[in-house]
Tab-separated table of C-alpha atoms and ligand atoms in Angstrom:
chain	number	residue	atom	x	y	z
F	1	UNK	CA	-243.914	170.366	87.535
F	2	UNK	CA	-246.659	172.472	88.888
F	3	UNK	CA	-248.043	175.649	87.539
F	4	UNK	CA	-250.255	177.707	89.743
F	5	UNK	CA	-252.331	180.192	87.794
F	6	UNK	CA	-253.086	182.851	90.332
F	7	UNK	CA	-255.788	185.216	89.254
F	8	UNK	CA	-255.724	188.825	90.259
F	9	UNK	CA	-259.162	190.286	90.399
F	10	UNK	CA	-259.639	193.977	90.101
F	11	UNK	CA	-262.851	195.520	91.178
F	12	UNK	CA	-264.111	198.338	89.033
F	13	UNK	CA	-266.959	200.757	89.479
F	14	UNK	CA	-269.037	201.424	86.386
F	15	UNK	CA	-268.576	205.074	85.470
F	16	UNK	CA	-269.893	205.355	81.964
F	17	UNK	CA	-273.487	205.770	81.146
F	18	UNK	CA	-273.209	203.055	78.511
F	19	UNK	CA	-274.855	200.006	79.921
F	20	UNK	CA	-272.618	196.870	80.156
F	21	UNK	CA	-273.815	193.310	80.666
F	22	UNK	CA	-272.203	190.425	82.626
F	23	UNK	CA	-270.587	188.124	80.064
F	24	UNK	CA	-271.781	185.071	82.006
F	25	UNK	CA	-275.329	185.841	83.236
F	26	UNK	CA	-276.106	188.749	80.890
F	27	UNK	CA	-277.321	190.902	83.811
F	28	UNK	CA	-277.055	194.655	83.202
F	29	UNK	CA	-274.410	196.505	85.123
F	30	UNK	CA	-275.810	199.916	86.052
F	31	UNK	CA	-273.656	203.059	86.363
F	32	UNK	CA	-272.186	203.202	89.830
F	33	UNK	CA	-272.522	199.452	90.280
F	34	UNK	CA	-269.383	197.428	91.058
F	35	UNK	CA	-268.203	194.868	88.460
F	36	UNK	CA	-265.167	192.726	87.599
F	37	UNK	CA	-263.027	192.778	84.495
F	38	UNK	CA	-261.490	189.358	83.933
F	39	UNK	CA	-259.709	188.301	80.744
F	40	UNK	CA	-261.060	191.450	79.092
F	41	UNK	CA	-264.565	190.365	79.925
F	42	UNK	CA	-267.072	191.992	82.250
F	43	UNK	CA	-268.593	190.029	85.100
F	44	UNK	CA	-271.214	191.111	87.609
F	45	UNK	CA	-269.864	188.941	90.439
F	46	UNK	CA	-267.098	186.567	91.505
F	47	UNK	CA	-269.476	183.634	91.309
F	48	UNK	CA	-270.135	184.408	87.626
F	49	UNK	CA	-266.378	184.302	86.929
F	50	UNK	CA	-266.059	181.011	88.793
F	51	UNK	CA	-268.722	179.483	86.564
F	52	UNK	CA	-266.500	180.080	83.508
F	53	UNK	CA	-263.524	178.289	85.102
F	54	UNK	CA	-262.555	174.671	84.187
F	55	UNK	CA	-263.814	171.759	86.275
F	56	UNK	CA	-261.480	170.112	88.790
F	57	UNK	CA	-260.199	166.809	87.324
F	58	UNK	CA	-260.678	165.124	90.709
F	59	UNK	CA	-263.890	166.512	92.259
F	60	UNK	CA	-265.461	168.430	89.382
F	61	UNK	CA	-265.648	171.656	91.394
F	62	UNK	CA	-264.925	175.013	89.795
F	63	UNK	CA	-262.820	177.581	91.597
F	64	UNK	CA	-261.360	180.975	90.888
F	65	UNK	CA	-257.792	179.742	91.301
F	66	UNK	CA	-257.276	176.425	89.592
F	67	UNK	CA	-254.043	174.473	89.722
F	68	UNK	CA	-252.733	173.337	86.379
F	69	UNK	CA	-250.784	170.132	87.031
F	70	UNK	CA	-249.592	167.639	84.438
F	71	UNK	CA	-252.023	169.046	81.848
F	72	UNK	CA	-255.061	168.903	84.120
F	73	UNK	CA	-256.895	171.457	86.298
F	74	UNK	CA	-257.473	170.970	90.007
F	75	UNK	CA	-259.426	173.033	92.513
F	76	UNK	CA	-256.994	172.415	95.385
F	77	UNK	CA	-253.681	170.822	96.381
F	78	UNK	CA	-255.533	167.852	97.848
F	79	UNK	CA	-257.378	167.234	94.589
F	80	UNK	CA	-254.142	167.550	92.587
F	81	UNK	CA	-252.352	165.210	94.974
F	82	UNK	CA	-255.161	162.689	94.631
F	83	UNK	CA	-254.495	162.181	90.923
F	84	UNK	CA	-250.729	162.793	91.050
F	85	UNK	CA	-248.433	159.861	90.188
F	86	UNK	CA	-246.984	157.873	93.066
F	87	UNK	CA	-243.579	156.284	93.649
F	88	UNK	CA	-243.548	152.864	92.008
F	89	UNK	CA	-241.783	151.380	95.018
F	90	UNK	CA	-243.212	153.027	98.209
F	91	UNK	CA	-246.388	154.508	96.632
F	92	UNK	CA	-245.824	157.920	98.213
F	93	UNK	CA	-247.285	160.789	96.205
F	94	UNK	CA	-244.846	162.516	93.882
F	95	UNK	CA	-246.920	165.715	93.909
F	96	UNK	CA	-244.651	168.762	93.714
F	97	UNK	CA	-241.603	166.554	94.254
F	98	UNK	CA	-238.561	165.838	92.164
F	99	UNK	CA	-238.422	162.197	91.229
F	100	UNK	CA	-236.283	159.649	89.367
F	101	UNK	CA	-237.430	157.839	86.251
F	102	UNK	CA	-236.164	154.433	85.180
F	103	UNK	CA	-237.728	152.010	82.710
F	104	UNK	CA	-240.828	154.244	82.488
F	105	UNK	CA	-241.330	154.004	86.242
F	106	UNK	CA	-241.070	156.772	88.797
F	107	UNK	CA	-239.334	156.715	92.164
F	108	UNK	CA	-239.473	159.309	94.949
F	109	UNK	CA	-235.929	158.818	96.248
F	110	UNK	CA	-232.559	157.211	95.593
F	111	UNK	CA	-233.446	154.619	98.248
F	112	UNK	CA	-236.621	153.614	96.390
F	113	UNK	CA	-234.743	153.521	93.086
F	114	UNK	CA	-232.070	151.316	94.686
F	115	UNK	CA	-234.781	148.808	95.708
F	116	UNK	CA	-235.455	147.915	92.079
F	117	UNK	CA	-231.784	147.427	91.086
F	118	UNK	CA	-230.424	143.897	90.565
F	119	UNK	CA	-228.896	142.509	93.774
F	120	UNK	CA	-225.180	142.307	94.548
F	121	UNK	CA	-224.093	138.812	93.553
F	122	UNK	CA	-222.425	138.273	96.945
F	123	UNK	CA	-224.526	139.941	99.671
F	124	UNK	CA	-227.747	140.479	97.734
F	125	UNK	CA	-227.873	144.152	98.685
F	126	UNK	CA	-229.421	146.435	96.085
F	127	UNK	CA	-227.444	149.629	95.563
F	128	UNK	CA	-227.323	152.388	92.964
F	129	UNK	CA	-223.538	152.419	92.900
F	130	UNK	CA	-222.089	149.122	91.808
F	131	UNK	CA	-219.224	147.532	89.904
F	132	UNK	CA	-219.410	144.886	87.239
F	133	UNK	CA	-216.739	142.245	87.035
F	134	UNK	CA	-216.864	139.267	84.662
F	135	UNK	CA	-220.548	139.992	83.975
F	136	UNK	CA	-221.553	140.020	87.638
F	137	UNK	CA	-222.712	142.908	89.751
F	138	UNK	CA	-221.047	143.804	93.063
F	139	UNK	CA	-222.010	146.410	95.665
F	140	UNK	CA	-219.336	148.930	96.763
F	141	UNK	CA	-218.487	146.820	99.834
F	142	UNK	CA	-218.267	143.421	98.168
F	143	UNK	CA	-216.097	144.594	95.262
F	144	UNK	CA	-213.368	145.251	97.863
F	145	UNK	CA	-213.399	141.662	99.186
F	146	UNK	CA	-210.359	139.412	98.621
F	147	UNK	CA	-210.185	137.822	95.170
F	148	UNK	CA	-210.599	134.108	94.521
F	149	UNK	CA	-207.260	132.671	93.400
F	150	UNK	CA	-209.077	130.569	90.784
F	151	UNK	CA	-211.783	132.690	89.175
F	152	UNK	CA	-210.418	136.100	90.334
F	153	UNK	CA	-213.874	137.226	91.513
F	154	UNK	CA	-214.282	138.992	94.869
F	155	UNK	CA	-215.426	136.533	97.532
F	156	UNK	CA	-215.452	135.397	101.157
F	157	UNK	CA	-212.608	132.966	100.524
F	158	UNK	CA	-212.049	129.426	101.767
F	159	UNK	CA	-208.552	128.014	102.189
F	160	UNK	CA	-207.433	125.054	100.074
F	161	UNK	CA	-205.023	122.391	101.358
F	162	UNK	CA	-202.161	124.147	99.535
F	163	UNK	CA	-202.903	127.549	101.062
F	164	UNK	CA	-204.743	129.089	98.132
F	165	UNK	CA	-207.751	131.242	98.948
F	166	UNK	CA	-210.664	130.440	96.669
F	167	UNK	CA	-214.395	131.114	96.524
F	168	UNK	CA	-217.024	128.588	97.566
F	169	UNK	CA	-218.093	128.052	93.961
F	170	UNK	CA	-214.588	127.183	92.776
F	171	UNK	CA	-214.147	124.949	95.815
F	172	UNK	CA	-217.237	122.992	94.785
F	173	UNK	CA	-217.177	123.167	90.982
F	174	UNK	CA	-213.500	123.878	90.198
F	175	UNK	CA	-211.760	121.280	88.047
F	176	UNK	CA	-209.997	118.898	90.388
F	177	UNK	CA	-209.898	115.523	88.658
F	178	UNK	CA	-207.339	114.734	85.983
F	179	UNK	CA	-209.861	113.080	83.697
F	180	UNK	CA	-212.068	116.178	83.353
F	181	UNK	CA	-208.997	118.393	83.126
F	182	UNK	CA	-207.512	116.209	80.394
F	183	UNK	CA	-210.631	116.277	78.280
F	184	UNK	CA	-210.999	120.073	78.501
F	185	UNK	CA	-207.288	120.470	77.736
F	186	UNK	CA	-207.636	118.255	74.650
F	187	UNK	CA	-210.719	120.180	73.536
F	188	UNK	CA	-208.907	123.532	73.693
F	189	UNK	CA	-205.866	122.045	71.949
F	190	UNK	CA	-208.114	120.693	69.226
F	191	UNK	CA	-209.986	123.985	68.742
F	192	UNK	CA	-206.728	125.931	68.461
F	193	UNK	CA	-205.482	123.506	65.854
F	194	UNK	CA	-208.632	123.083	63.744
F	195	UNK	CA	-210.249	126.522	64.008
F	196	UNK	CA	-207.207	128.774	64.303
F	197	UNK	CA	-204.424	126.769	62.693
F	198	UNK	CA	-202.361	126.835	65.903
F	199	UNK	CA	-201.097	123.252	65.762
F	200	UNK	CA	-199.266	122.291	68.928
F	201	UNK	CA	-197.137	119.250	69.625
F	202	UNK	CA	-198.789	115.921	70.340
F	203	UNK	CA	-195.948	115.143	72.699
F	204	UNK	CA	-196.999	117.715	75.297
F	205	UNK	CA	-197.611	116.104	78.646
F	206	UNK	CA	-200.414	117.676	80.578
F	207	UNK	CA	-200.488	117.713	84.399
F	208	UNK	CA	-203.144	118.944	86.824
F	209	UNK	CA	-201.236	120.211	89.870
F	210	UNK	CA	-201.641	122.062	93.142
F	211	UNK	CA	-199.526	125.022	94.234
F	212	UNK	CA	-197.064	122.844	96.163
F	213	UNK	CA	-196.319	120.831	93.026
F	214	UNK	CA	-196.110	123.933	90.862
F	215	UNK	CA	-193.645	125.589	93.242
F	216	UNK	CA	-191.319	122.594	92.930
F	217	UNK	CA	-191.190	122.982	89.134
F	218	UNK	CA	-191.292	126.763	88.961
F	219	UNK	CA	-188.894	128.379	91.397
F	220	UNK	CA	-190.160	131.801	90.377
F	221	UNK	CA	-193.781	130.920	91.126
F	222	UNK	CA	-196.021	133.928	91.876
F	223	UNK	CA	-199.591	133.839	93.214
F	224	UNK	CA	-201.033	135.102	89.921
F	225	UNK	CA	-199.678	132.075	88.118
F	226	UNK	CA	-202.216	129.415	87.148
F	227	UNK	CA	-200.307	127.473	84.540
F	228	UNK	CA	-196.798	126.727	83.341
F	229	UNK	CA	-195.172	125.547	80.131
F	230	UNK	CA	-191.769	123.913	80.224
F	231	UNK	CA	-189.673	122.995	77.241
F	232	UNK	CA	-186.436	121.080	77.438
F	233	UNK	CA	-184.426	120.106	74.382
F	234	UNK	CA	-181.883	117.269	74.511
F	235	UNK	CA	-179.413	116.755	71.745
F	236	UNK	CA	-177.314	113.626	71.585
F	237	UNK	CA	-174.080	113.834	69.597
F	238	UNK	CA	-171.897	111.185	68.114
F	239	UNK	CA	-168.176	111.625	67.582
F	240	UNK	CA	-167.240	109.054	64.926
F	241	UNK	CA	-164.189	110.971	63.809
F	242	UNK	CA	-162.295	112.483	66.748
F	243	UNK	CA	-163.041	116.208	67.035
F	244	UNK	CA	-165.983	115.975	64.659
F	245	UNK	CA	-169.381	115.960	66.379
F	246	UNK	CA	-172.533	114.911	64.620
F	247	UNK	CA	-176.087	115.126	65.907
F	248	UNK	CA	-177.418	111.664	66.636
F	249	UNK	CA	-180.817	112.582	67.969
F	250	UNK	CA	-182.818	115.575	69.212
F	251	UNK	CA	-185.476	115.128	71.838
F	252	UNK	CA	-187.836	117.577	73.391
F	253	UNK	CA	-189.671	117.355	76.670
F	254	UNK	CA	-192.746	119.534	76.715
F	255	UNK	CA	-194.967	119.859	79.748
F	256	UNK	CA	-197.990	121.949	80.592
F	257	UNK	CA	-199.017	122.291	84.235
F	258	UNK	CA	-202.361	123.787	85.202
F	259	UNK	CA	-203.595	124.441	88.732
F	260	UNK	CA	-206.468	122.420	90.134
F	261	UNK	CA	-209.752	124.019	91.271
F	262	UNK	CA	-209.906	126.488	88.377
F	263	UNK	CA	-213.311	127.318	86.946
F	264	UNK	CA	-213.959	125.847	83.506
F	265	UNK	CA	-213.623	129.302	81.895
F	266	UNK	CA	-210.343	129.986	83.640
F	267	UNK	CA	-209.000	126.522	82.826
F	268	UNK	CA	-209.675	127.018	79.089
F	269	UNK	CA	-208.048	130.435	79.201
F	270	UNK	CA	-204.923	129.072	80.913
F	271	UNK	CA	-204.781	126.036	78.600
F	272	UNK	CA	-204.880	128.265	75.507
F	273	UNK	CA	-202.186	130.502	77.016
F	274	UNK	CA	-199.790	127.638	77.756
F	275	UNK	CA	-200.455	125.924	74.422
F	276	UNK	CA	-199.452	129.107	72.624
F	277	UNK	CA	-196.116	129.010	74.456
F	278	UNK	CA	-195.603	125.585	72.882
F	279	UNK	CA	-196.550	126.766	69.383
F	280	UNK	CA	-194.216	129.739	69.680
F	281	UNK	CA	-191.356	127.544	70.937
F	282	UNK	CA	-191.820	125.242	67.935
F	283	UNK	CA	-192.253	127.844	65.195
F	284	UNK	CA	-190.625	130.991	66.550
F	285	UNK	CA	-187.948	129.806	69.005
F	286	UNK	CA	-185.924	132.915	68.162
F	287	UNK	CA	-188.373	135.152	70.075
F	288	UNK	CA	-186.730	136.010	73.380
F	289	UNK	CA	-188.705	139.122	74.377
F	290	UNK	CA	-190.827	138.097	77.381
F	291	UNK	CA	-193.545	140.664	76.650
F	292	UNK	CA	-193.966	139.273	73.124
F	293	UNK	CA	-194.045	135.686	74.429
F	294	UNK	CA	-196.646	136.420	77.092
F	295	UNK	CA	-198.532	138.799	74.796
F	296	UNK	CA	-198.905	136.017	72.203
F	297	UNK	CA	-200.077	133.621	74.919
F	298	UNK	CA	-202.571	136.111	76.382
F	299	UNK	CA	-203.867	136.986	72.917
F	300	UNK	CA	-204.506	133.301	72.187
F	301	UNK	CA	-206.298	132.988	75.529
F	302	UNK	CA	-208.483	135.956	74.522
F	303	UNK	CA	-209.331	134.222	71.240
F	304	UNK	CA	-210.441	131.113	73.160
F	305	UNK	CA	-212.535	133.269	75.516
F	306	UNK	CA	-214.272	134.744	72.488
F	307	UNK	CA	-214.744	131.289	70.976
F	308	UNK	CA	-216.561	130.158	74.130
F	309	UNK	CA	-218.709	133.298	74.205
F	310	UNK	CA	-216.885	134.923	77.122
F	311	UNK	CA	-215.378	138.079	75.581
F	312	UNK	CA	-215.886	140.004	78.844
F	313	UNK	CA	-213.021	137.955	80.297
F	314	UNK	CA	-210.679	139.785	77.941
F	315	UNK	CA	-211.219	143.071	79.766
F	316	UNK	CA	-208.816	141.777	82.411
F	317	UNK	CA	-206.060	141.500	79.801
F	318	UNK	CA	-206.828	144.857	78.241
F	319	UNK	CA	-206.595	146.569	81.646
F	320	UNK	CA	-203.753	144.498	83.077
F	321	UNK	CA	-201.133	146.987	84.280
F	322	UNK	CA	-198.354	144.358	84.254
F	323	UNK	CA	-195.488	145.425	82.000
F	324	UNK	CA	-195.012	141.961	80.561
F	325	UNK	CA	-198.492	140.418	80.454
F	326	UNK	CA	-200.544	143.621	80.050
F	327	UNK	CA	-198.234	145.555	77.756
F	328	UNK	CA	-197.444	142.363	75.832
F	329	UNK	CA	-201.124	141.623	75.257
F	330	UNK	CA	-201.835	145.163	74.094
F	331	UNK	CA	-198.863	145.070	71.732
F	332	UNK	CA	-200.001	141.805	70.108
F	333	UNK	CA	-203.617	142.984	70.057
F	334	UNK	CA	-202.497	146.064	68.116
F	335	UNK	CA	-200.303	143.955	65.830
F	336	UNK	CA	-203.267	141.715	64.954
F	337	UNK	CA	-204.972	144.694	63.255
F	338	UNK	CA	-208.345	143.275	64.210
F	339	UNK	CA	-207.659	140.153	62.114
F	340	UNK	CA	-207.278	137.736	65.017
F	341	UNK	CA	-204.765	134.898	64.798
F	342	UNK	CA	-204.135	135.332	61.020
F	343	UNK	CA	-203.250	138.970	61.708
F	344	UNK	CA	-200.800	137.942	64.424
F	345	UNK	CA	-199.240	135.274	62.182
F	346	UNK	CA	-198.719	137.859	59.466
F	347	UNK	CA	-197.063	140.188	61.975
F	348	UNK	CA	-194.762	137.367	63.155
F	349	UNK	CA	-193.792	136.608	59.539
F	350	UNK	CA	-192.987	140.266	58.897
F	351	UNK	CA	-190.976	140.744	62.088
F	352	UNK	CA	-189.166	137.480	62.828
K	401	ZN	ZN1	-273.275	187.693	86.204
K	402	ZN	ZN1	-261.317	169.402	93.368
K	403	ZN	ZN1	-240.600	155.903	97.168
K	404	ZN	ZN1	-222.530	143.097	98.273
K	405	ZN	ZN1	-213.663	131.377	92.427
K	406	ZN	ZN1	-197.169	132.581	79.944
């Protein structure tokens, strides 16, 4: 901000007979002689006043009207401008201008400030307005792009053989071979069992599938679906005495299907989700409420995300407007009382 100290000079004529002296040069001011009163001091001339003024911070000159700018005195606008700060991007002078400050740097305009923002992770454009999704930054245009069916990020999608639209990254790095998929699946299964005491059946068969295969198994397939758990129980009876049935054997078929081309993070999330469906079917088969079932599965997926250091993935669940998945997750999250899986287990014990 600039402060201009404008000095008003009033010219007096000495009337009294008492002799006055110039407070700068000590010259006597005779009656009838003109003099100046400045700051309650008497001066014989303008040039004597000027000699009491501060020196210009740029050129050293003294002037009657000095500009006080950022704690320094300047003789003129040019001199003030010379030492004024400049925009850290375009180097234009910020003299007498409003400016933006960020990270102790100054910028003359929103455009210059935008230049120092991190780039959009799709188009590279640097903008002040942006959205963050799964820890990445997107400009206002790119956030509106179609979402990758695998990683759910906005993208310029490519089409897979089964019709899915996915991003280039998932097309290249998504999990597509059964061996890799199997080992990640086993890892998640093992972590759930050893770290969280969610022991699932060893008889689960895991399958890496595409959408065409998934549609054949799940007749209610929807495009948001990335995994499926199926559980079939077979009971064989024996009738040794007519009219009296006895159970001979009970068999279960348990399958987990996960879509190919998922990112590693997404695959782990889906694996944890489907594995929880198995645990619930084994220990709490009486639960029929879909929101509770999916809420338990989503909550377990969120625990796995946290385990792998990806808690930001859980924002999707927290903000999911779906009445089964979103509401279910929030209900289980609340029921956990911040105590994670043990909290949820306690809630299950108390309620089922
Ligand atoms: Zn004087
Ligand atoms: Zn100057
Ligand atoms: Zn600038
Ligand atoms: Zn962009
Ligand atoms: Zn993707
Ligand atoms: Zn589910």
